Short mmCIF file of C-alpha atoms in Angstrom, two decimals:
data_model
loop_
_atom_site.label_atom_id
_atom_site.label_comp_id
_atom_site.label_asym_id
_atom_site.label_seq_id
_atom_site.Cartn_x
_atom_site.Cartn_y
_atom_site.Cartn_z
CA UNK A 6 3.34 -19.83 10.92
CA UNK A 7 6.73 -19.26 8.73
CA UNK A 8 8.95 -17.31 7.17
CA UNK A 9 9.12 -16.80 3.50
CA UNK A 10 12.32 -16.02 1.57
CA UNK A 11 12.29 -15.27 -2.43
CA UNK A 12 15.76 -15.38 -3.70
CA UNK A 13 16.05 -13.59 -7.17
CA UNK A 14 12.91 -15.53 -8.16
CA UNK A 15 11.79 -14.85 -12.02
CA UNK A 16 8.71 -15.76 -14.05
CA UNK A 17 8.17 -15.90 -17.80
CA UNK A 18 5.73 -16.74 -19.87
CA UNK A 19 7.76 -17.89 -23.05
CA UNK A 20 9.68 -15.41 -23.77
CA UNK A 21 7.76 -12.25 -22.15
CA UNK A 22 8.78 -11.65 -18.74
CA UNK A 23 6.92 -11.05 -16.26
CA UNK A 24 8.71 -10.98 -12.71
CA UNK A 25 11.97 -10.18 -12.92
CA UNK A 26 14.48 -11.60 -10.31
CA UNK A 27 12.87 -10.48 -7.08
CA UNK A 28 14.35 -10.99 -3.69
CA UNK A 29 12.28 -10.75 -0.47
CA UNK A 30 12.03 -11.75 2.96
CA UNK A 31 8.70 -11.87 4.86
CA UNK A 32 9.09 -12.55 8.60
CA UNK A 33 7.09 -15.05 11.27
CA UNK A 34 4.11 -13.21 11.98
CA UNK A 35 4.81 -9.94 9.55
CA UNK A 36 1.80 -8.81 7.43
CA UNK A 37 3.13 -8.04 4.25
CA UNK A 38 1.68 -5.93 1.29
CA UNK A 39 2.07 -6.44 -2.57
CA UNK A 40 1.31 -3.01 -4.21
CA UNK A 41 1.48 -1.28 -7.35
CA UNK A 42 -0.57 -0.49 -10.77
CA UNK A 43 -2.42 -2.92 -12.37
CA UNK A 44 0.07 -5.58 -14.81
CA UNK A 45 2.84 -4.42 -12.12
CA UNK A 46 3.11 -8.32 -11.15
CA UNK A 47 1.89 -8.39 -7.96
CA UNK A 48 -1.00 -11.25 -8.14
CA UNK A 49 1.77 -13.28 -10.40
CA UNK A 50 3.82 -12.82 -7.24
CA UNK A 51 1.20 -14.40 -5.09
CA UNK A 52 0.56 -16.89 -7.93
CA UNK A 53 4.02 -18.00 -6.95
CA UNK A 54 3.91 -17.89 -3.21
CA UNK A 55 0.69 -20.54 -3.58
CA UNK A 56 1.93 -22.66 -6.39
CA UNK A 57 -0.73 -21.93 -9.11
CA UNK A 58 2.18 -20.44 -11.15
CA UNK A 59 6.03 -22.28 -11.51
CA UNK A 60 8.73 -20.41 -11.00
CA UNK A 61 11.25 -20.13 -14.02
CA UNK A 62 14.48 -19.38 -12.25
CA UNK A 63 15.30 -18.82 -8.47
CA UNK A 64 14.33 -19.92 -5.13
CA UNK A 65 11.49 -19.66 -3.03
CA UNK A 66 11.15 -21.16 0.67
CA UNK A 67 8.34 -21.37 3.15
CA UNK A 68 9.82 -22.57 6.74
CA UNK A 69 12.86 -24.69 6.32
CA UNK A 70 11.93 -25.96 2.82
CA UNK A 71 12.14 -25.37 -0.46
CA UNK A 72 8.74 -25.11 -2.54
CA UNK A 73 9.91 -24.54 -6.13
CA UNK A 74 8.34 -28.02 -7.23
CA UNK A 75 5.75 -28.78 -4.32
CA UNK A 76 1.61 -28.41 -5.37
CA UNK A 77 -0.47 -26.07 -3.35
CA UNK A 78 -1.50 -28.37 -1.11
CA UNK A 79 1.79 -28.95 0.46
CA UNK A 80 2.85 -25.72 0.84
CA UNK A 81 0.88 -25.30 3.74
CA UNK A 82 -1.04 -22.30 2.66
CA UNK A 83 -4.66 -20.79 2.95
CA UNK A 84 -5.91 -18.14 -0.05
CA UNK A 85 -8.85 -15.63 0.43
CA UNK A 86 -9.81 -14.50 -3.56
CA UNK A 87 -11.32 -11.14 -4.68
CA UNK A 88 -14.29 -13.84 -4.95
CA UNK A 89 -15.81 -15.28 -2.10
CA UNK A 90 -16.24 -19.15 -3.63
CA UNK A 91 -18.38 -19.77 -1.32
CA UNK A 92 -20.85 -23.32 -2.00
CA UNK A 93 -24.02 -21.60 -2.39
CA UNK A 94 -25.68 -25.00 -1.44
CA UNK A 95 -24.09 -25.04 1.98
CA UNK A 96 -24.19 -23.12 4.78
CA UNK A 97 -21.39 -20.94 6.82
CA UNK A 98 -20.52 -24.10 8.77
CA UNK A 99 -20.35 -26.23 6.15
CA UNK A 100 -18.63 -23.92 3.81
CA UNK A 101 -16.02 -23.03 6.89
CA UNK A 102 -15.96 -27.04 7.94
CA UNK A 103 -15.82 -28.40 3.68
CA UNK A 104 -11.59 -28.80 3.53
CA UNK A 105 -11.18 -30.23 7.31
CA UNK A 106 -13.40 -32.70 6.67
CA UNK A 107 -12.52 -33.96 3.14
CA UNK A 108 -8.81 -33.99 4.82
CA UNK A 109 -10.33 -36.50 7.39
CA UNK A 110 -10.46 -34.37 10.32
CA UNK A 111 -13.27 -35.49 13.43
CA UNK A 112 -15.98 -34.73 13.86
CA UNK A 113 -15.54 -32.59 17.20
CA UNK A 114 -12.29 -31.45 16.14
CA UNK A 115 -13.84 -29.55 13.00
CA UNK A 116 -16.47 -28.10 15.01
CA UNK A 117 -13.98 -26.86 17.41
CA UNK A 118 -12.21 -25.43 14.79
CA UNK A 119 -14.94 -23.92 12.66
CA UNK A 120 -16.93 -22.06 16.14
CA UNK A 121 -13.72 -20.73 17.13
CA UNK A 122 -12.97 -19.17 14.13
CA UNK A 123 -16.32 -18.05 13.95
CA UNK A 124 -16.07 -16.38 17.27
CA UNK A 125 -13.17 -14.45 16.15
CA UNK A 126 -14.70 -13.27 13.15
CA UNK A 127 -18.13 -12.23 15.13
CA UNK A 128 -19.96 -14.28 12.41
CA UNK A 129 -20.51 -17.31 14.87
CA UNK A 130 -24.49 -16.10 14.57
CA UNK A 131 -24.52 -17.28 11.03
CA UNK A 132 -23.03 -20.31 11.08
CA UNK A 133 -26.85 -21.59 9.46
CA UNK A 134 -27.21 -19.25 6.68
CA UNK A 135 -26.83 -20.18 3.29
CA UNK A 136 -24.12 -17.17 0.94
CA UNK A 137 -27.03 -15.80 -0.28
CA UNK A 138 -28.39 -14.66 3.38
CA UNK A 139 -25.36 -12.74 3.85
CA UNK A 140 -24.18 -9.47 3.17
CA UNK A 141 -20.39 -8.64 1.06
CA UNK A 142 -18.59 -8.36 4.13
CA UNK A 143 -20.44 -11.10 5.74
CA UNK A 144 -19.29 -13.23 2.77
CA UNK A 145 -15.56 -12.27 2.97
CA UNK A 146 -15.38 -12.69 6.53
CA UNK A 147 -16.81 -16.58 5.76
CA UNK A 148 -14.10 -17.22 3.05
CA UNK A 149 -11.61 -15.59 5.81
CA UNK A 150 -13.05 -18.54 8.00
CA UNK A 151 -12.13 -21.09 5.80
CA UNK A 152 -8.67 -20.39 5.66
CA UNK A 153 -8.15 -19.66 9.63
CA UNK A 154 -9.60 -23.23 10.15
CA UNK A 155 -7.05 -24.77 8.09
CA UNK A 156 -4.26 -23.64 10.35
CA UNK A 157 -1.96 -22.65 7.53
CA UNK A 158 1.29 -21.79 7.22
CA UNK A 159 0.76 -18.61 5.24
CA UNK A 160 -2.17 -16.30 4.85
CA UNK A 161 -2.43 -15.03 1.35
CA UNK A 162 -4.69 -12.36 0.61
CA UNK A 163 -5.57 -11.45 -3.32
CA UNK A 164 -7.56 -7.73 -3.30
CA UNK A 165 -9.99 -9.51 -0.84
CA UNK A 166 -11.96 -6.14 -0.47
CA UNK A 167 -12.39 -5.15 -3.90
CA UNK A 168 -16.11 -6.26 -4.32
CA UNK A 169 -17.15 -4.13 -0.98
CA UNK A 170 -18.40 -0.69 -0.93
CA UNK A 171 -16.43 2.11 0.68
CA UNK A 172 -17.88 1.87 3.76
CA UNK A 173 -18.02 -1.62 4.45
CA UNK A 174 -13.97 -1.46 2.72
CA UNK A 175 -12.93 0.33 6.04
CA UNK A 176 -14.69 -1.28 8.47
CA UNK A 177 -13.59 -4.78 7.07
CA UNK A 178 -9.75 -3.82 7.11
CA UNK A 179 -9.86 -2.73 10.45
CA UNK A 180 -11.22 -6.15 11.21
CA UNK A 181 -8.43 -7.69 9.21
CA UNK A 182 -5.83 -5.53 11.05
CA UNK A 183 -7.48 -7.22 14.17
CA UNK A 184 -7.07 -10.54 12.92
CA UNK A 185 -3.27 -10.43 12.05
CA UNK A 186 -2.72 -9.13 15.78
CA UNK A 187 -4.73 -11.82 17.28
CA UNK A 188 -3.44 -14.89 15.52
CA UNK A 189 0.38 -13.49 14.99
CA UNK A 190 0.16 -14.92 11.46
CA UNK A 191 2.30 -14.57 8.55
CA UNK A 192 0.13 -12.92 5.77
CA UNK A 193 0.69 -11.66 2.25
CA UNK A 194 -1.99 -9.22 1.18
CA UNK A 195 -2.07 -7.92 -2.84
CA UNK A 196 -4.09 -4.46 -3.26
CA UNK A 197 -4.08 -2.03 -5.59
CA UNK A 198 -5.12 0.39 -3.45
CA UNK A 199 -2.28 2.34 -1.85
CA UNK A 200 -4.46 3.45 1.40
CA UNK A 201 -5.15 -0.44 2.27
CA UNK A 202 -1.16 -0.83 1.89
CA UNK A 203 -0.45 2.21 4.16
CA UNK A 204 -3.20 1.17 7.22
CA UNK A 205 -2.74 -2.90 7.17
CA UNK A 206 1.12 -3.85 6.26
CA UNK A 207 3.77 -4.06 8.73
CA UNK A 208 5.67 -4.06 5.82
CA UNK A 209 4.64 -2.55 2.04
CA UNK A 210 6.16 -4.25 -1.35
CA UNK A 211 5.80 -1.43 -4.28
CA UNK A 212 6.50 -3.10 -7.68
CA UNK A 213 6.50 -1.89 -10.88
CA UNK A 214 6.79 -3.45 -14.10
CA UNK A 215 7.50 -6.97 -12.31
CA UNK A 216 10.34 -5.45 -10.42
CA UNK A 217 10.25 -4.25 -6.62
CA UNK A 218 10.99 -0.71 -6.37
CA UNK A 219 11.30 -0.45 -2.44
CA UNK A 220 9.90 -2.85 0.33
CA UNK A 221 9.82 -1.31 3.57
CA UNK A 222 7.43 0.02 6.84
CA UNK A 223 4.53 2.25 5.41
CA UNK A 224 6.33 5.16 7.29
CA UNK A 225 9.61 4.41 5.75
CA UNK A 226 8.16 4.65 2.25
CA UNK A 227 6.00 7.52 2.85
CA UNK A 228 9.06 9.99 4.12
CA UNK A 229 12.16 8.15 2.11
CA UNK A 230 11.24 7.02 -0.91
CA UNK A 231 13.83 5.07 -3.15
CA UNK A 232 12.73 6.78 -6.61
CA UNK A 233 10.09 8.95 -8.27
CA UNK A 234 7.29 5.96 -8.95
CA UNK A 235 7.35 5.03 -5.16
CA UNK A 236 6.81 8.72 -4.01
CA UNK A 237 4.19 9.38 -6.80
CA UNK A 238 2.60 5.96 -5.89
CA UNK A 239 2.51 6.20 -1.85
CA UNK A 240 0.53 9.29 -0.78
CA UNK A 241 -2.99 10.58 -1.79
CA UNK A 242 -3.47 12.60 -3.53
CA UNK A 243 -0.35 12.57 -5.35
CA UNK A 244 3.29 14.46 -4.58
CA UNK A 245 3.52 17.49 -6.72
CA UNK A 246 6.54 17.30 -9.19
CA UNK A 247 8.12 20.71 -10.15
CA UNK A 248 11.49 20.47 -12.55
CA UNK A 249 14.42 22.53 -11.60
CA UNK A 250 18.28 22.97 -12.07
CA UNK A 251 20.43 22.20 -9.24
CA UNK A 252 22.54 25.70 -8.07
CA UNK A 253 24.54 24.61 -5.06
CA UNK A 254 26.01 22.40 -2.86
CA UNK A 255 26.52 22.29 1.13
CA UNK A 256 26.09 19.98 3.78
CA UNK A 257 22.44 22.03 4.59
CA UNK A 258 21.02 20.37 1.48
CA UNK A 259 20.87 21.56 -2.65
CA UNK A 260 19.65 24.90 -3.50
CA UNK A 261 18.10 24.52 -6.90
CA UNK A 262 16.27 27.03 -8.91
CA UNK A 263 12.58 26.02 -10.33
CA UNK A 264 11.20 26.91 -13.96
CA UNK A 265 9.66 30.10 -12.59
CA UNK A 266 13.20 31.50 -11.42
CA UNK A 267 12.93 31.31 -7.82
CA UNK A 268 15.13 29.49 -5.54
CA UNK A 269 15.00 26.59 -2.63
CA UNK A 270 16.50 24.72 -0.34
CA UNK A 271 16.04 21.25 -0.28
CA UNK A 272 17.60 19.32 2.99
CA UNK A 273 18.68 15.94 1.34
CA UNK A 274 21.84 14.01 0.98
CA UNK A 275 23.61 16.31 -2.10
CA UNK A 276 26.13 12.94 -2.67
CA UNK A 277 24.98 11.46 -5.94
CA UNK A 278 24.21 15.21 -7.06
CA UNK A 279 26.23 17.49 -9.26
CA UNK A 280 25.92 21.58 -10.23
CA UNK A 281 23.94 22.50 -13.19
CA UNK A 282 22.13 19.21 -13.66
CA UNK A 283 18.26 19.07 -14.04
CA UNK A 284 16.27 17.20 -11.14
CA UNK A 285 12.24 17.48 -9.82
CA UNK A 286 11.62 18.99 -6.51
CA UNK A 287 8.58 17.08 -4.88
CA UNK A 288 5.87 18.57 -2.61
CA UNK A 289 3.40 16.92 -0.85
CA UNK A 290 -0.20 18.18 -0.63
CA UNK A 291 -0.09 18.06 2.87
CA UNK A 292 3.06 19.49 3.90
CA UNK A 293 2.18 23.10 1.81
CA UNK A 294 0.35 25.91 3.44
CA UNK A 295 -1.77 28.63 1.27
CA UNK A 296 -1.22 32.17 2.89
CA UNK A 297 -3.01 35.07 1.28
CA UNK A 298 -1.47 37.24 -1.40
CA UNK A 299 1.12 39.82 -0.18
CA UNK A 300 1.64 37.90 3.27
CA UNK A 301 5.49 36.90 3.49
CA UNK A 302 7.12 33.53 3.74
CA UNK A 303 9.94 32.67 5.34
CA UNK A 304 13.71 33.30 4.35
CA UNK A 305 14.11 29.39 3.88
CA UNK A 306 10.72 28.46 2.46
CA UNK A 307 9.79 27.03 -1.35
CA UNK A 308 7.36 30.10 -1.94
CA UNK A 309 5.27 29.92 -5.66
CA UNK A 310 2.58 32.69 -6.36
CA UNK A 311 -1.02 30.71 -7.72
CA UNK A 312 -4.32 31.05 -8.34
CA UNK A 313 -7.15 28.90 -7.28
CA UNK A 314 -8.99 26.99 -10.13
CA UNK A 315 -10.25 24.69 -8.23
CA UNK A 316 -11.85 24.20 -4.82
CA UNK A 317 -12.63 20.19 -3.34
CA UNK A 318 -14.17 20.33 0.25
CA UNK A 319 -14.00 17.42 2.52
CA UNK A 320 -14.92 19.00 5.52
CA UNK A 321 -12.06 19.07 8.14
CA UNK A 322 -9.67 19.89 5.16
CA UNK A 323 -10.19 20.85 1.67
CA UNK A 324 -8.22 20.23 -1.88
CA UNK A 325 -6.97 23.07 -3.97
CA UNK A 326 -5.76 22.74 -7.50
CA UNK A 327 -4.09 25.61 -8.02
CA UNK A 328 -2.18 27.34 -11.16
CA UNK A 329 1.41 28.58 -10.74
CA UNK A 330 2.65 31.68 -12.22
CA UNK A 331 4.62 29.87 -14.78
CA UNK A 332 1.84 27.63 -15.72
CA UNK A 333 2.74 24.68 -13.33
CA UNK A 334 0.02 22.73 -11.60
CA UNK A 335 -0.03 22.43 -7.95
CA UNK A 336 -2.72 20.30 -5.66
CA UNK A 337 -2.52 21.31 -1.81
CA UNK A 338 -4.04 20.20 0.96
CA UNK A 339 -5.83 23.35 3.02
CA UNK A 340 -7.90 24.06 6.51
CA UNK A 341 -11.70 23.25 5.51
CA UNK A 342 -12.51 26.17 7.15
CA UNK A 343 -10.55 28.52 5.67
CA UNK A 344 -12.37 31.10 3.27
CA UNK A 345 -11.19 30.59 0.10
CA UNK A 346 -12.54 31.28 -3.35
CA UNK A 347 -11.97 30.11 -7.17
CA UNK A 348 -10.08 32.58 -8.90
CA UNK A 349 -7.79 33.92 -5.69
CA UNK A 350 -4.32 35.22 -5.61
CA UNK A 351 -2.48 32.82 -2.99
CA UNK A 352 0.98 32.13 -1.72
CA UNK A 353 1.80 28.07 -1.53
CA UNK A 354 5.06 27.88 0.62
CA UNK A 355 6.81 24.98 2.50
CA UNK A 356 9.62 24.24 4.36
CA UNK A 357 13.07 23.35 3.32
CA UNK A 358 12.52 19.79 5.13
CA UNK A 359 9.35 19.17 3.12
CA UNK A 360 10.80 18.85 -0.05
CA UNK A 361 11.90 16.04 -2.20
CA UNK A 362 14.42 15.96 -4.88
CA UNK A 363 14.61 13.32 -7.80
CA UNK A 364 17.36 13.29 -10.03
CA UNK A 365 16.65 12.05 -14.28
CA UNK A 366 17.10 9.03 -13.26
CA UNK A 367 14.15 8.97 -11.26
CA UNK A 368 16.73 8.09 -8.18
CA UNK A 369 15.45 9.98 -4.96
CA UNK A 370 17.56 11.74 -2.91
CA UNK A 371 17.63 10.81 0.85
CA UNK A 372 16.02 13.79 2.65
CA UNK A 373 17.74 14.85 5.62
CA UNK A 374 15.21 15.46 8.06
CA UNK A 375 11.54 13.40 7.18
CA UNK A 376 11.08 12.98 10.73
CA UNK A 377 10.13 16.86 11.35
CA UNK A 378 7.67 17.33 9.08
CA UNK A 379 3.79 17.67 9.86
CA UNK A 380 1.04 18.42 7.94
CA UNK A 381 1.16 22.42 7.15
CA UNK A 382 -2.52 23.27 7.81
CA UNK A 383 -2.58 21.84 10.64
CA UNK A 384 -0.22 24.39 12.70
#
């Protein structure tokens, strides 16, 4: 396995750009994720990593060597596509042994190789099926097979799970998950789906646009992110966004005043922020609690008076979309078993260390405290 290193590495096609100047480092062993909206980049990125796309300015290494101008087969890499490409004519151990054996591996060598990997992949009972025999995940976890065989450098993943059903989605990224722990490899996985990112990558990539907004631990971008499109982009469902004017200053945080007139505290860094100018507070779903109209919150709490419009149960917790006094739209996350009805008066508040605060810019600013939050329903 190796270490990758992108060093302000650019792609155009004439004169449209489509990656602009990205720097990255991807450790021995690390299990990395490319994220972000569709046309953000991210499967030009991987393009790059594997070859299939030149690089118009910058430097990319794999190992101890540079890999601007080497083919795909000498960068000592293995890619698993959205698409099986599986030979339909051959079976699983045919299909697993094909590329050792046009490379001139032996004989007992490849089936080493190929009933190992097998093993490892519990498909070792279908090693004489033909692709058609099998089942979606059955199918992935052959064209997973293929690549672990080769011994690669680099595991590169392109939305490998998009053509499974929800179900079988889960189950096969746990087994993924697995895999990266057993054989320590390194491993670049592109998604579009920010739930994969969060459960598989040691570290997640957001891009945007073909620039990287924030790379960092799942954790790290969940409770500090960089700007507005990360926080709006990590975290289902969405952060609520609620504009406001900042009112003061202190080393507890900003107090800021929201469009309905009443005021919060928000613990972040107050640095880059000046009095008077216009930011968004952010809320997460999850860190809100719904009290009943006419119970009190607490001196220090973002408190907005709602009504429920709409009610989404999912059994141990439920979504409410609610309507704000001043017209503002709020989702929370609530206690499944809590009675609640379309149409009710409710109280959403949250704690001062919930909140996020994004200036115009978009720029977030660093909360204080992320480490003491918990989800609200769940006190």
């Amino acid at each position: 396995m190796a270490r990758v290193s992108l060093k302000n590495v650019s792609k155009s096609y004439g004169t449209n750009p489509i990656l602009h100047d990205i720097s990255l480092d991807i450790e021995h062993g690390e299990l990395v994720v490319l994220v972000g909206p569709s046309g953000c980049g991210k499967s030009t990125l991987l393009r790059v990593l594997c070859g299939l796309e030149d690089i118009s300015s910058g430097e990319l290494r794999i190992g101890d060597d540079v890999v601007n101008d080497l083919p795909p087969a000498q960068r000592g890499i293995a890619m698993v596509f959205q698409s099986y490409a599986l030979y339909p004519h051959m079976n699983v151990y045919r299909n697993m042994a094909f590329g050792l054996k046009i490379h001139g591996a032996s004989k007992a060598g490849i089936d080493k190789k190929v009933r190992d990997a097998a093993k490892v992949l519990h498909i070792d009972h279908l090693l004489e099926r033909l692709p058609r025999e099998l089942s979606g995940g059955q199918r992935q976890r052959v064209a997973i097979g293929r690549a672990i065989v080769r011994e690669p450098r680099l595991f590169l993943f392109d939305e490998p799970l998009s053509n499974l059903d929800a179900a079988l989605r889960a189950k096969t990224r746990i087994e993924l998950s697995r895999l990266h722990r057993d054989l320590g490899a390194t491993m670049v996985y592109v998604t579009h789906d920010q739930i994969e990112a969060m459960t598989l990558g040691d570290k997640i990539v957001v891009l945007h646009e073909g620039r990287v907004q924030q790379a960092g631990t799942p954790l790290t971008l969940y409770q500090q992110p960089a700007n507005r499109f990360v926080a709006t982009f990590i975290g289902s469902p969405t952060i609520n966004l609620l504009p406001a004017r900042v009112l003061e200053l202190s080393t507890q945080g900003a107090r800021v005043q929201l469009a309905n007139g009443c005021t919060v505290l928000a613990t972040v860094d107050v640095g880059p922020l000046q009095v008077g100018e216009s930011v968004e507070v952010g809320l997460r779903p999850e860190h809100c609690e719904v009290l009943s109209a006419g119970n009190a919150p607490g001196a220090m709490d973002a408190a907005f008076d709602a009504e429920i419009t709409l009610v989404e149960h999912l059994g141990e917790s439920n979504l409410l979309y609610l309507t704000t006094d001043d017209g503002q739209e709020l989702i929370v996350r609530g206690d499944g078993n809590a009675a609640v009805r379309l149409g009710d008066s409710v109280i959403v508040r949250a704690a001062p260390e919930a909140l996020y605060l994004f200036r115009a810019d978009g720029m977030a600013c660093p909360r204080l405290r992320p480490g003491n939050m918990r989800s609200a329903h769940a006190r």
